[in-house]
Short mmCIF file of C-alpha atoms and ligand atoms in Angstrom, two decimals:
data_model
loop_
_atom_site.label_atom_id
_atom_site.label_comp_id
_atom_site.label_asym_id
_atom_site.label_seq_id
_atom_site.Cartn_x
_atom_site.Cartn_y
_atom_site.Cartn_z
CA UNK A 1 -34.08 166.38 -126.15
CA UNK A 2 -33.41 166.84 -129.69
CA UNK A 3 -30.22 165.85 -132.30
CA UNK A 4 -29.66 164.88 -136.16
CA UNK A 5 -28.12 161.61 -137.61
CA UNK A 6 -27.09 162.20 -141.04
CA UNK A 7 -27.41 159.13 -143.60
CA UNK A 8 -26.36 158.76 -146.74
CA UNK A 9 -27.53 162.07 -148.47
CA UNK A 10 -29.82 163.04 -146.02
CA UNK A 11 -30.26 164.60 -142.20
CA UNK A 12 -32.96 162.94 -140.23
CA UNK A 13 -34.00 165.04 -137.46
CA UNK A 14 -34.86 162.97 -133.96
CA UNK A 15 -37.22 164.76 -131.24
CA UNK A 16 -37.67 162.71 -127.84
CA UNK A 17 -40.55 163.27 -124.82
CA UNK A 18 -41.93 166.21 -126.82
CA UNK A 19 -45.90 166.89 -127.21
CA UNK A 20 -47.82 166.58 -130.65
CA UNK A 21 -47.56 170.44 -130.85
CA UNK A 22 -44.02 170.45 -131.71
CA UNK A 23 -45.26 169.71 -135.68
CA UNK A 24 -47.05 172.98 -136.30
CA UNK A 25 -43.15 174.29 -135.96
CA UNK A 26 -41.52 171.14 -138.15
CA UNK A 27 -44.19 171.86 -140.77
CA UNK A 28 -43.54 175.66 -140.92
CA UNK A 29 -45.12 177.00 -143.68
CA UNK A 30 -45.46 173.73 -145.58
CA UNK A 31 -49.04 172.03 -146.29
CA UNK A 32 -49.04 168.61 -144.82
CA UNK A 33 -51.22 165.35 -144.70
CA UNK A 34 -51.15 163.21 -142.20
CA UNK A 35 -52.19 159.00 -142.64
CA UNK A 36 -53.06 157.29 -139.84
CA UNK A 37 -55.23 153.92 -139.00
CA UNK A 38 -58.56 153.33 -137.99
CA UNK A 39 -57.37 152.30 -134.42
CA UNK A 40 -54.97 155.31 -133.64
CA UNK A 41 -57.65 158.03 -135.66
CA UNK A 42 -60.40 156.92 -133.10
CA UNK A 43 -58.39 156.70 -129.85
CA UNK A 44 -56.96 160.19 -130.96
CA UNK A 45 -59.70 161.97 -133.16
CA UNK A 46 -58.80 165.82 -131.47
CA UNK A 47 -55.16 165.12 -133.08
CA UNK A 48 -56.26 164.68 -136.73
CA UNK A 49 -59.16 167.53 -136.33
CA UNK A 50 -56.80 170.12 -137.94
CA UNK A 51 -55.36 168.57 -140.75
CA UNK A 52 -56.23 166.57 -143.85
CA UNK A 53 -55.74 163.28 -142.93
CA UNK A 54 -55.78 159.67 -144.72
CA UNK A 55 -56.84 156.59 -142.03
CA UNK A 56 -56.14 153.56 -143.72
CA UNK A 57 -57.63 150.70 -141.88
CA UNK A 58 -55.70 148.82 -138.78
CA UNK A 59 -54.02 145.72 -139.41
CA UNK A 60 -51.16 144.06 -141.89
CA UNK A 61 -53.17 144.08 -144.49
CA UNK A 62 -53.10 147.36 -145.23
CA UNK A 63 -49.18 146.79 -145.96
CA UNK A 64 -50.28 146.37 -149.54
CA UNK A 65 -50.73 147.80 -153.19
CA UNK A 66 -54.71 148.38 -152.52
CA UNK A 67 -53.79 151.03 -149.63
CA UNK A 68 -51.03 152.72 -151.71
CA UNK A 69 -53.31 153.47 -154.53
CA UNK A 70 -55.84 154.53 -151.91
CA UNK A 71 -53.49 156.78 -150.30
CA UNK A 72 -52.79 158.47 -153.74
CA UNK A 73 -56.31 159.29 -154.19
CA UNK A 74 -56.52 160.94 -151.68
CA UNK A 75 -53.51 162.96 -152.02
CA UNK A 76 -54.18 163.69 -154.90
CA UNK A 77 -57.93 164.94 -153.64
CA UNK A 78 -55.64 166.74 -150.70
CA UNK A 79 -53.78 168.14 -153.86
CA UNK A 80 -50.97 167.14 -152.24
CA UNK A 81 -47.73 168.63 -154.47
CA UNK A 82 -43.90 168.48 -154.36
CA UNK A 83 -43.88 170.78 -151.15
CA UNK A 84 -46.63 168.80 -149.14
CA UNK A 85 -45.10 166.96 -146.23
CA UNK A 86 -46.18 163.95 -145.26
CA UNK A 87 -46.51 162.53 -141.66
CA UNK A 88 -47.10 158.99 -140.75
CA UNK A 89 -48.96 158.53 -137.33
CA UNK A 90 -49.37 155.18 -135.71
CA UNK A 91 -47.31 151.65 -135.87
CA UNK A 92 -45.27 150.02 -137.87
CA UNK A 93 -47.87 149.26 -140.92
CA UNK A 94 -48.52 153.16 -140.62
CA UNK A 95 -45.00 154.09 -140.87
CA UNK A 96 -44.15 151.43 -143.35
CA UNK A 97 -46.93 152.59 -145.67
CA UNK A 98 -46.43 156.39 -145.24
CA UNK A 99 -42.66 155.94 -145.83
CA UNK A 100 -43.21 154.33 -148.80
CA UNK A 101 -46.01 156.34 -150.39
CA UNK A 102 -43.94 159.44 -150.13
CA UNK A 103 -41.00 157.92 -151.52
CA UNK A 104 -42.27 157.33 -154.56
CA UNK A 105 -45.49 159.79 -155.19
CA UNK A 106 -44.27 162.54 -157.05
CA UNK A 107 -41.27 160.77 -157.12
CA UNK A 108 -40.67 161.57 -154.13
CA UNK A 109 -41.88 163.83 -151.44
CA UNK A 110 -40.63 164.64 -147.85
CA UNK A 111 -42.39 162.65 -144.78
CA UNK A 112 -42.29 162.32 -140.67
CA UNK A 113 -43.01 159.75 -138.56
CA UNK A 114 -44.77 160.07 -135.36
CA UNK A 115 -44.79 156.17 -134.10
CA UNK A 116 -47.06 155.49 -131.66
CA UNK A 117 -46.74 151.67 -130.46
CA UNK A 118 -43.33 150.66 -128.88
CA UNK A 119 -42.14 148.67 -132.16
CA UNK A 120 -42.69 151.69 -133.94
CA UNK A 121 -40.86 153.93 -131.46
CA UNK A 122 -37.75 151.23 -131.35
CA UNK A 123 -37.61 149.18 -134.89
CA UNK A 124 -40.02 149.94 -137.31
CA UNK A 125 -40.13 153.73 -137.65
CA UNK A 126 -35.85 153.94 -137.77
CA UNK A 127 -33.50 153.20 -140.27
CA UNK A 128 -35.51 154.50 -143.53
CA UNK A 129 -36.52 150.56 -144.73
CA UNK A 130 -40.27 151.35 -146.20
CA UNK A 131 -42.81 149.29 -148.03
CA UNK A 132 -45.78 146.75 -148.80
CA UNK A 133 -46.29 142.99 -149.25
CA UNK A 134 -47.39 141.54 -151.95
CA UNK A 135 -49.27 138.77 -151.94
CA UNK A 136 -47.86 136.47 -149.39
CA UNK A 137 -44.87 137.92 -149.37
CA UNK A 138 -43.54 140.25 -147.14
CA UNK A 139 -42.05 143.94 -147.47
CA UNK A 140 -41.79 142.49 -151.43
CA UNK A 141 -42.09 146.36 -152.89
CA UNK A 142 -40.38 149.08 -150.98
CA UNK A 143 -37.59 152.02 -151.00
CA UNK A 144 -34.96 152.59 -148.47
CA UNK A 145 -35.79 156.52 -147.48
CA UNK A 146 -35.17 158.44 -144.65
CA UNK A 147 -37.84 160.73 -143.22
CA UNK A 148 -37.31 164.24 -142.40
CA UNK A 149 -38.17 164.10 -138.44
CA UNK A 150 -39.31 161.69 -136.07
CA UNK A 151 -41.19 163.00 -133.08
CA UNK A 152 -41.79 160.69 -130.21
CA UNK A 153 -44.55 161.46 -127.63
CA UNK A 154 -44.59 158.99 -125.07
CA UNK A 155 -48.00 159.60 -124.89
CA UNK A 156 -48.99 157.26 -127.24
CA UNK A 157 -48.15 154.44 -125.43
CA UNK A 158 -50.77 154.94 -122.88
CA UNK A 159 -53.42 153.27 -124.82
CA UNK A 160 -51.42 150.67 -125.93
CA UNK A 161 -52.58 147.12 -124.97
CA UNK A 162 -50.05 145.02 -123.37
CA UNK A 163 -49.35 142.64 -126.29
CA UNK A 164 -48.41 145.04 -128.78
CA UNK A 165 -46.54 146.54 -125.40
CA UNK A 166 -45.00 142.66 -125.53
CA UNK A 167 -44.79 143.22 -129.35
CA UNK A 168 -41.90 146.08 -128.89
CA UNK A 169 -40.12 144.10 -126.23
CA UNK A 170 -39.51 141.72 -128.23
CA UNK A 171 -37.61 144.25 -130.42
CA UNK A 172 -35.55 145.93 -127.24
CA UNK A 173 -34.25 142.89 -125.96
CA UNK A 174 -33.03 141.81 -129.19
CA UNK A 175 -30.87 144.85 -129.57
CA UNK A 176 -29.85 143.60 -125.91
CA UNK A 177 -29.10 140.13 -127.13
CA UNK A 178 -27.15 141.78 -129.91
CA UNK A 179 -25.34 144.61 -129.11
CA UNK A 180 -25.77 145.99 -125.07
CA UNK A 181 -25.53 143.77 -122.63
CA UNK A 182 -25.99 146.69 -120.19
CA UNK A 183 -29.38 146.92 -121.55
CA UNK A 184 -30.16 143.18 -121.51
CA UNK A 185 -29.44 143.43 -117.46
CA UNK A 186 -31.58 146.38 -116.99
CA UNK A 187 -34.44 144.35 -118.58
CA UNK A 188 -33.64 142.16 -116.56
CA UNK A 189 -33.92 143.68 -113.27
CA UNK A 190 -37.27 145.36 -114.50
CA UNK A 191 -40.78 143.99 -115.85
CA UNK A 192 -42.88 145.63 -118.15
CA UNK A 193 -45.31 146.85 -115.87
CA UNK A 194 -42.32 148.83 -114.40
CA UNK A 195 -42.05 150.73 -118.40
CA UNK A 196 -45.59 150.62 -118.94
CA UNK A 197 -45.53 153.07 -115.36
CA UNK A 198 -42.67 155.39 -115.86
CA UNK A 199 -42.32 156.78 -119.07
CA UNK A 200 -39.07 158.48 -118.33
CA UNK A 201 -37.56 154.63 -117.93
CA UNK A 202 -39.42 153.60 -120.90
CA UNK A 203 -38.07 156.53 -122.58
CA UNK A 204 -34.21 155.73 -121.48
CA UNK A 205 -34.53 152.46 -123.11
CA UNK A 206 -36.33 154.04 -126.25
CA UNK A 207 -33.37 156.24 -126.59
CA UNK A 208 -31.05 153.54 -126.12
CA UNK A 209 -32.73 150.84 -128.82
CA UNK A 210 -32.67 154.11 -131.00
CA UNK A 211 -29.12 155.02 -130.92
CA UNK A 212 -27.89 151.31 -131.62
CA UNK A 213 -29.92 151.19 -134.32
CA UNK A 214 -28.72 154.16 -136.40
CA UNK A 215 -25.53 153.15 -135.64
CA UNK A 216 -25.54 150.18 -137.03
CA UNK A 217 -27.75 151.68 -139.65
CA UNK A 218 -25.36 154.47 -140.41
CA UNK A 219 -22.61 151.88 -140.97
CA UNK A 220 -24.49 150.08 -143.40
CA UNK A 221 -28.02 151.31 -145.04
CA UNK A 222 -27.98 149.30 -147.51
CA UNK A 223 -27.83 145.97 -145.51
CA UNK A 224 -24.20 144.69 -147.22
CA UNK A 225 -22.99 143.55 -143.46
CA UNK A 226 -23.78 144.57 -139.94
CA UNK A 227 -27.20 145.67 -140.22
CA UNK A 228 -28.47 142.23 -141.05
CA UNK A 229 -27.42 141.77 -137.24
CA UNK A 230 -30.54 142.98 -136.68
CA UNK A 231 -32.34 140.13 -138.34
CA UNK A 232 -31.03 138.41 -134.99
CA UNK A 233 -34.86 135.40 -134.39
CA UNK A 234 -36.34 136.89 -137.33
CA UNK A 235 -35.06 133.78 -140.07
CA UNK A 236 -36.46 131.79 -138.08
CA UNK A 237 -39.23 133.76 -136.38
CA UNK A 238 -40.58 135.04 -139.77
CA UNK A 239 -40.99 131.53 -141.22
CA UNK A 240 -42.60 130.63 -137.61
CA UNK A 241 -45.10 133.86 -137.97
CA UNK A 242 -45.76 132.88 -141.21
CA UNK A 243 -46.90 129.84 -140.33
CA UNK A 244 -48.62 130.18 -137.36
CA UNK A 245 -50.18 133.52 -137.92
CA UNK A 246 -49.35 135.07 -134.46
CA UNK A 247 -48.09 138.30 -133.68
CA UNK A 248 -44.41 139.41 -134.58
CA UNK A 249 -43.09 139.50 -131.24
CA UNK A 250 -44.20 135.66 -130.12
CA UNK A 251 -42.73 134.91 -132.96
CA UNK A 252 -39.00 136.11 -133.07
CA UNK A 253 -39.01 135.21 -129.24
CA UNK A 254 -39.03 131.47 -130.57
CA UNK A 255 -37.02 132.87 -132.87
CA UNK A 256 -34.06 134.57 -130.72
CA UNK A 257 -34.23 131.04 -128.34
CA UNK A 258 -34.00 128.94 -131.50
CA UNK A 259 -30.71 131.24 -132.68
CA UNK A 260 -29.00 130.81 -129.25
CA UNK A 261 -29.75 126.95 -129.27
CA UNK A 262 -27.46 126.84 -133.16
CA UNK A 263 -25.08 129.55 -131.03
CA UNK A 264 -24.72 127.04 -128.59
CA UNK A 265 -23.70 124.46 -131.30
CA UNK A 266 -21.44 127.12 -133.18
CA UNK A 267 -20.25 130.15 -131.38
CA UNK A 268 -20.14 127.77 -127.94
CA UNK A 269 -22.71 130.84 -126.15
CA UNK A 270 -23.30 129.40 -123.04
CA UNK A 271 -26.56 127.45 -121.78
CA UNK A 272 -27.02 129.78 -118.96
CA UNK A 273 -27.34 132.48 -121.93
CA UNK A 274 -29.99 131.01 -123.48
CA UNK A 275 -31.52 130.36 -120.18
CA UNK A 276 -31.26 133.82 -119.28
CA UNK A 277 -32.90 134.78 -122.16
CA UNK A 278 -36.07 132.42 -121.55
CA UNK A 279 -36.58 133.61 -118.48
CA UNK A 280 -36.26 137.39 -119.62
CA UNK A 281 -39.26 136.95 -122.53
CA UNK A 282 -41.33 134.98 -120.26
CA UNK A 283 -40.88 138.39 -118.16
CA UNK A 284 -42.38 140.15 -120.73
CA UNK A 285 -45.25 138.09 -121.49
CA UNK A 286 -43.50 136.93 -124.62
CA UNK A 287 -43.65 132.90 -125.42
CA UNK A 288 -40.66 130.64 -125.66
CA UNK A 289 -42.16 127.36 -126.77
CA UNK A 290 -44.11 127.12 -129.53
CA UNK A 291 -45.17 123.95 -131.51
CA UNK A 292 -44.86 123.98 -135.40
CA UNK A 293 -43.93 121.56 -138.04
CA UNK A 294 -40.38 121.48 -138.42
CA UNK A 295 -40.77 120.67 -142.29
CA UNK A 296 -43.76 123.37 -142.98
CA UNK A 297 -40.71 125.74 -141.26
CA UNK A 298 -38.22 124.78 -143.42
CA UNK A 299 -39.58 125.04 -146.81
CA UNK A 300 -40.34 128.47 -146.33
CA UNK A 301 -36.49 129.02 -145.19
CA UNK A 302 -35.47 127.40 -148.51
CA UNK A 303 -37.78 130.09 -150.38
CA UNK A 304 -35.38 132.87 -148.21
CA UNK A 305 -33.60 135.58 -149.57
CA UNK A 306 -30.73 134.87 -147.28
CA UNK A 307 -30.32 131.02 -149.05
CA UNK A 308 -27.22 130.12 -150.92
CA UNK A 309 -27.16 126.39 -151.58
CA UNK A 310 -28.03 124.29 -148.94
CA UNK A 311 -27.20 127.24 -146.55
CA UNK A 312 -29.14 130.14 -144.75
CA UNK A 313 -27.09 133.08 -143.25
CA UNK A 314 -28.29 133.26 -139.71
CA UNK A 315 -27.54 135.68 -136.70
CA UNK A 316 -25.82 133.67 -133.64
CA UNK A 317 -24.84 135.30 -130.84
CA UNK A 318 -21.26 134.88 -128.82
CA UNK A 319 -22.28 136.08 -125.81
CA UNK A 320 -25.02 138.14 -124.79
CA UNK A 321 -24.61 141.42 -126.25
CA UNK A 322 -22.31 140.12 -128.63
CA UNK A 323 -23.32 138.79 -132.81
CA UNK A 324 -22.17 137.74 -135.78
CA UNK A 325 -23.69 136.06 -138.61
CA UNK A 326 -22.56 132.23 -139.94
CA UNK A 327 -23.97 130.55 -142.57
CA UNK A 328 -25.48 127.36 -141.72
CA UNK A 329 -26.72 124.01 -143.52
CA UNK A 330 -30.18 123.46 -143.40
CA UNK A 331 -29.79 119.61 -141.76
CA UNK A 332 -27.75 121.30 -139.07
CA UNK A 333 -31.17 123.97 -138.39
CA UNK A 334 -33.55 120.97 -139.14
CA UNK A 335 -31.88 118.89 -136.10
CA UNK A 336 -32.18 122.34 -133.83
CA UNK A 337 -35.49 122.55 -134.45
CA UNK A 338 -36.18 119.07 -133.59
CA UNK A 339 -34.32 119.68 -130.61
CA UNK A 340 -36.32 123.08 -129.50
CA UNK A 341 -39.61 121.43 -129.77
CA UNK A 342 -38.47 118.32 -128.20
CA UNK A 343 -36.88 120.41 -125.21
CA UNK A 344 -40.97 121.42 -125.32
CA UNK A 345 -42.16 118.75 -124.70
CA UNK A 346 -42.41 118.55 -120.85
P1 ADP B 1 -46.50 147.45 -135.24
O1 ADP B 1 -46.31 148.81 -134.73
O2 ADP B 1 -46.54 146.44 -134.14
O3 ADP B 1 -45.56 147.13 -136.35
P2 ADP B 1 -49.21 148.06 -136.27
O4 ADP B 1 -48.89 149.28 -137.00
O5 ADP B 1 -50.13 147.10 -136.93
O6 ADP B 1 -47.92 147.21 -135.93
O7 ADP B 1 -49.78 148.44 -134.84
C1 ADP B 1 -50.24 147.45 -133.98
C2 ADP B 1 -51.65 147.73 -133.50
O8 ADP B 1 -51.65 148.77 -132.52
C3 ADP B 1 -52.60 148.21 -134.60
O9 ADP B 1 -53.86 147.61 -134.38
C4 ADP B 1 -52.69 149.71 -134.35
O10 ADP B 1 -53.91 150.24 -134.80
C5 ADP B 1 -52.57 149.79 -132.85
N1 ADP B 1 -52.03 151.03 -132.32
C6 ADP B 1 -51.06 151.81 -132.85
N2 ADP B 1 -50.74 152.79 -132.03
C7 ADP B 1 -51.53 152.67 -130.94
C8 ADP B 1 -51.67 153.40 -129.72
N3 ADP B 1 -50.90 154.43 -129.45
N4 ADP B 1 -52.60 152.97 -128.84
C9 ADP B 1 -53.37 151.88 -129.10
N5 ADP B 1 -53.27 151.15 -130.20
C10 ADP B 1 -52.36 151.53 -131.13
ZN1 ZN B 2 -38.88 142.57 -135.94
#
């Protein structure tokens, strides 16, 4: 299953449940290099035997200046020119990195994406947002660019361990929370064991995360309105992962519940919504309490580029399925927070 979504100025081309073969035919004629990490170039050595390849190591810290110069080296070793393409293979840090490296060497050369964890497959990889940190902070330096294909084996996903499986979730039942209620339900009925076993229902949600997000993309690729519905337990969540140092997907699960308890206050969402959604991230092996400093958490939302004033844009939800962003004082997400870790407590 194949089809093209055209952004601004450019066609991105989307391939679903094909095999790793498929990019002899995207590259054509073209030379190509392909950057990977340490983790994926071990697990899949016989994949990177025929072509020049770049493994940067595994782990966020290779989001970062150091690794982009590194990268050039070697494409420049690779004598890597206007016509090279590009392909990123592995997570989001591998995608991130690749997206941006192309984007700007040479000013600009043309890239793929071959995701291999979930987060990749749903969030990450999509929607053309590339870059690094720098220093502590996050995605600091980047370009929003589209690649030219993005081939999804399902394969990948067989050596995945089950958190960064939990990691991805996170992702899909935000776009549940946010947009499909159809989806929510069907996540709800399931477990993760039941993706992790049939890839054809793993893909069906893949597809489905997908879609909404280039739609919402599409709209708006610059971020002016409804894309930042996608931020939906990441304000929150981000300044909670900071913090804590855990992985991405515990953290915007605190993050989502801490959204629907403001909702609650603001859009009137119902309890049994926010109950619902406890009860679906447990499911998927993803926390729902976590203990933090209230304060520590909100200094680093004052630092956010969403402040104005004494006010943070957050994403709230109506209903399940159903979002819309309100700004909010900080006393009124200070007293919510209190509440969530009080509501903790027993
Ligand atoms: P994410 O995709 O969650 O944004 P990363 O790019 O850091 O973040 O990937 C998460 C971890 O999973 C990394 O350690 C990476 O090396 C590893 N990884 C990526 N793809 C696979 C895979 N298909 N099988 C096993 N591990 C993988
Ligand atoms: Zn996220």
């Amino acid at each position: 299953m194949s089809y093209s979504v055209s952004f601004s100025g450019k066609t991105v081309h989307y391939y679903f449940d094909e095999g790793l073969q498929l990019v002899d035919q995207l590259m054509g004629e073209r030379k190509a290099v392909f950057i990977t990490d340490s983790n994926v170039h071990s697990l899949y050595r016989e994949v990177f035997d025929r072509f020049n390849t770049i493994v940067i190591p595994a782990g966020e810290a290779s989001k970062s200046l150091e690794s982009l110069s590194f990268i050039t080296e070697q494409l420049i070793r690779f004598e890597a020119d206007r016509n090279t393409l590009i392909v990123g293979v592995g997570g989001g840090v591998v995608t991130d990195i690749t997206g941006f490296a192309a984007s700007v060497y040479m000013r600009g050369v043309k890239f793929g994406f071959i995701p291999a964890t979930l987060l990749a497959m749903v969030d990450a990889a999509i929607g053309g947002k590339n870059g690094v940190d720098f220093r502590l902070h996050k995605n600091m330096l980047g370009t929003i660019s589209q690649p030219e294909f993005l081939l999804f084996d399902l394969s990948f996903l067989q050596t995945l361990p089950s958190e960064e499986w939990s990691n991805g979730f996170a992702e899909v039942i935000k776009y549940g929370c946010i947009f499909d209620s159809f989806l929510f339900d069907r996540l709800v009925a399931n477990d993760m064991g039941f993706f992790r076993n049939d890839p054809q229902e793993a893909l069906a949600i893949i597809q489905k995360c997908v879609d909404w997000k280039n739609k919402v993309v599409q709209e708006d690729e610059t971020e002016q309105g409804n894309r930042k519905l996608l931020n939906f337990g990441h304000t929150a969540g981000h300044a909670i992962e900071k913090l804590l140092n855990i992985p991405h997907g515990a953290a915007i699960s605190a993050g989502m519940i801490i959204a629907c308890m403001l909702s609650e206050q603001i859009t009137g969402l119902g309890a049994d919504a926010t109950n619902a959604l406890r009860l679906l991230l447990t499911r998927y092996h993803l926390p729902v309490w976590l203990s933090f400093d209230a304060s520590e958490v909100m200094d680093i939302l004052k630092m956010d580029k969403k402040r104005k004033n004494d006010r943070i844009d957050f994403i709230l939800l109506d209903k399940i399925g159903s979002a819309r962003i309100e700004s909010l004082p900080f006393d009124v997400i200070y007293d919510t927070l209190i509440e969530y870790l009080h509501a903790g407590d027993h």
